[in-house]
């Protein structure tokens, strides 16, 4: 199975990134985690992205706040799918990161999840890998069924409470 690479622009992003790592662990998806900055270590970040496919990576999650150019820097250096994970900062509540991540030029796509949306970034990477990994597809389908059942159970409880 291909790995997911989680790359964060700063170790201060770790509390959010840990949620993606936890989700990948729950699904049994191999992953690795790195810190590269699009601005402070552009050569190292570019090298990592260029060599990612050869090292067994299938999807890159790039987490960054503020100017948030990391996902774009990764995408500019690989044709692997890149998922941008904008991180909330104290300045603009993550809107700066969201806009920097989602506004990519034509020809360099970056899939983008919500601000601090680490679980969805992990799930989207799992969905991408599941295209060639049937057991991941089954796990995703089972998780969706469990989530639906939980909502329906809550609905039954609410209906019973308000029944007249």
Short mmCIF file of C-alpha atoms in Angstrom, two decimals:
data_model
loop_
_atom_site.label_atom_id
_atom_site.label_comp_id
_atom_site.label_asym_id
_atom_site.label_seq_id
_atom_site.Cartn_x
_atom_site.Cartn_y
_atom_site.Cartn_z
CA UNK A 1 0.00 0.00 0.00
CA UNK A 2 1.21 3.50 -0.78
CA UNK A 3 1.98 5.80 2.14
CA UNK A 4 0.54 9.19 2.97
CA UNK A 5 3.04 11.93 3.68
CA UNK A 6 1.94 14.60 6.11
CA UNK A 7 4.10 17.69 5.77
CA UNK A 8 3.65 20.61 8.12
CA UNK A 9 5.11 24.05 7.67
CA UNK A 10 5.96 24.37 11.34
CA UNK A 11 5.95 22.09 14.36
CA UNK A 12 3.36 24.44 15.85
CA UNK A 13 0.91 22.78 13.41
CA UNK A 14 1.39 19.45 15.19
CA UNK A 15 -1.76 19.49 17.38
CA UNK A 16 -3.88 19.65 14.21
CA UNK A 17 -1.67 17.27 12.21
CA UNK A 18 -1.91 14.69 15.00
CA UNK A 19 -5.64 14.34 14.20
CA UNK A 20 -4.79 13.33 10.62
CA UNK A 21 -2.18 10.86 11.86
CA UNK A 22 -4.67 9.34 14.30
CA UNK A 23 -7.24 8.88 11.51
CA UNK A 24 -4.68 7.23 9.23
CA UNK A 25 -3.71 4.88 12.07
CA UNK A 26 -7.36 3.92 12.61
CA UNK A 27 -7.58 2.81 8.97
CA UNK A 28 -4.21 1.06 8.99
CA UNK A 29 -2.72 3.41 6.40
CA UNK A 30 1.05 3.82 6.54
CA UNK A 31 2.25 7.39 6.79
CA UNK A 32 5.21 9.57 7.56
CA UNK A 33 5.37 13.08 9.00
CA UNK A 34 7.79 15.89 8.15
CA UNK A 35 8.38 19.59 8.78
CA UNK A 36 9.32 21.60 5.68
CA UNK A 37 8.67 25.27 5.09
CA UNK A 38 7.81 26.65 1.67
CA UNK A 39 9.62 29.84 2.68
CA UNK A 40 12.39 28.79 5.06
CA UNK A 41 13.38 25.46 3.42
CA UNK A 42 12.15 25.75 -0.18
CA UNK A 43 14.87 23.52 -1.62
CA UNK A 44 14.32 20.75 0.92
CA UNK A 45 10.53 20.97 0.45
CA UNK A 46 10.90 20.78 -3.33
CA UNK A 47 13.29 17.85 -3.13
CA UNK A 48 10.94 16.00 -0.83
CA UNK A 49 8.00 16.49 -3.20
CA UNK A 50 10.03 15.48 -6.27
CA UNK A 51 11.21 12.27 -4.59
CA UNK A 52 7.93 11.39 -2.84
CA UNK A 53 6.54 9.02 -5.48
CA UNK A 54 9.81 7.10 -5.70
CA UNK A 55 9.78 6.61 -1.93
CA UNK A 56 6.35 4.94 -1.94
CA UNK A 57 4.15 7.92 -1.18
CA UNK A 58 0.76 8.06 -2.89
CA UNK A 59 -0.73 11.26 -1.43
CA UNK A 60 0.70 14.32 0.30
CA UNK A 61 -1.15 16.28 2.97
CA UNK A 62 0.42 19.73 3.34
CA UNK A 63 -0.55 21.61 6.50
CA UNK A 64 0.33 25.28 6.90
CA UNK A 65 -0.98 28.48 8.38
CA UNK A 66 -0.73 32.17 7.53
CA UNK A 67 0.60 32.57 3.96
CA UNK A 68 0.23 28.77 3.58
CA UNK A 69 2.21 28.22 0.40
CA UNK A 70 3.35 24.73 1.41
CA UNK A 71 0.64 22.81 -0.48
CA UNK A 72 1.34 24.82 -3.61
CA UNK A 73 5.08 24.27 -3.26
CA UNK A 74 4.48 20.53 -2.91
CA UNK A 75 2.09 20.46 -5.89
CA UNK A 76 4.52 22.43 -8.05
CA UNK A 77 7.10 19.68 -7.57
CA UNK A 78 5.05 16.49 -7.95
CA UNK A 79 2.12 15.07 -9.86
CA UNK A 80 0.98 13.13 -6.79
CA UNK A 81 -2.31 14.33 -5.29
CA UNK A 82 -1.72 17.09 -2.75
CA UNK A 83 -4.29 17.93 -0.10
CA UNK A 84 -3.93 21.35 1.46
CA UNK A 85 -4.77 21.59 5.15
CA UNK A 86 -5.08 25.27 6.12
CA UNK A 87 -4.19 25.86 9.77
CA UNK A 88 -5.84 28.54 11.89
CA UNK A 89 -3.47 31.25 13.03
CA UNK A 90 -4.05 34.03 15.49
CA UNK A 91 -4.04 36.71 12.81
CA UNK A 92 -7.01 36.03 10.53
CA UNK A 93 -8.51 32.87 12.05
CA UNK A 94 -7.17 30.76 9.19
CA UNK A 95 -8.84 32.64 6.35
CA UNK A 96 -5.42 33.71 5.07
CA UNK A 97 -4.29 30.08 5.01
CA UNK A 98 -7.51 28.90 3.39
CA UNK A 99 -7.33 31.44 0.59
CA UNK A 100 -3.61 30.85 0.02
CA UNK A 101 -4.25 27.13 -0.26
CA UNK A 102 -7.38 27.09 -2.38
CA UNK A 103 -6.39 29.80 -4.90
CA UNK A 104 -3.95 27.76 -6.99
CA UNK A 105 -3.14 28.66 -10.58
CA UNK A 106 -4.53 26.56 -13.39
CA UNK A 107 -2.41 23.47 -13.97
CA UNK A 108 -1.24 23.05 -10.35
CA UNK A 109 -4.25 21.64 -8.47
CA UNK A 110 -4.42 21.31 -4.71
CA UNK A 111 -7.41 19.69 -3.04
CA UNK A 112 -8.28 21.78 -0.01
CA UNK A 113 -10.17 20.88 3.15
CA UNK A 114 -11.60 23.13 5.85
CA UNK A 115 -9.48 25.19 8.21
CA UNK A 116 -8.04 22.74 10.77
CA UNK A 117 -9.84 19.93 8.86
CA UNK A 118 -7.21 17.30 9.55
CA UNK A 119 -9.61 14.38 9.83
CA UNK A 120 -11.13 15.17 6.44
CA UNK A 121 -7.65 15.57 4.93
CA UNK A 122 -6.80 12.09 6.18
CA UNK A 123 -10.11 10.64 4.98
CA UNK A 124 -9.69 12.23 1.54
CA UNK A 125 -6.20 10.74 1.28
CA UNK A 126 -7.63 7.35 2.27
CA UNK A 127 -10.34 7.69 -0.40
CA UNK A 128 -7.65 8.39 -2.99
CA UNK A 129 -5.64 5.34 -1.94
CA UNK A 130 -8.84 3.25 -1.81
CA UNK A 131 -9.15 3.53 -5.60
CA UNK A 132 -6.52 0.79 -5.78
CA UNK A 133 -6.92 -0.74 -2.30
CA UNK A 134 -10.25 -2.60 -1.97
CA UNK A 135 -9.82 -3.20 1.77
CA UNK A 136 -9.63 0.56 2.35
CA UNK A 137 -12.81 1.02 0.33
CA UNK A 138 -14.55 -1.52 2.57
CA UNK A 139 -13.34 0.24 5.73
CA UNK A 140 -14.58 3.59 4.42
CA UNK A 141 -17.97 2.14 3.55
CA UNK A 142 -18.27 0.50 6.98
CA UNK A 143 -17.38 3.77 8.72
CA UNK A 144 -20.05 5.62 6.73
CA UNK A 145 -22.63 2.99 7.66
CA UNK A 146 -21.67 3.25 11.34
CA UNK A 147 -21.95 7.05 11.22
CA UNK A 148 -25.38 6.83 9.58
CA UNK A 149 -26.58 4.33 12.17
CA UNK A 150 -25.40 6.61 14.99
CA UNK A 151 -27.33 9.55 13.56
CA UNK A 152 -30.47 7.46 13.11
CA UNK A 153 -30.20 6.26 16.72
CA UNK A 154 -29.93 9.88 17.90
CA UNK A 155 -32.97 10.70 15.77
CA UNK A 156 -34.97 7.89 17.41
CA UNK A 157 -34.01 9.18 20.86
CA UNK A 158 -34.98 12.76 20.01
CA UNK A 159 -38.27 11.67 18.42
CA UNK A 160 -39.12 9.60 21.49
CA UNK A 161 -38.30 12.49 23.82
CA UNK A 162 -40.53 14.91 21.96
CA UNK A 163 -43.35 12.47 21.16
CA UNK A 164 -46.70 13.60 22.50
#
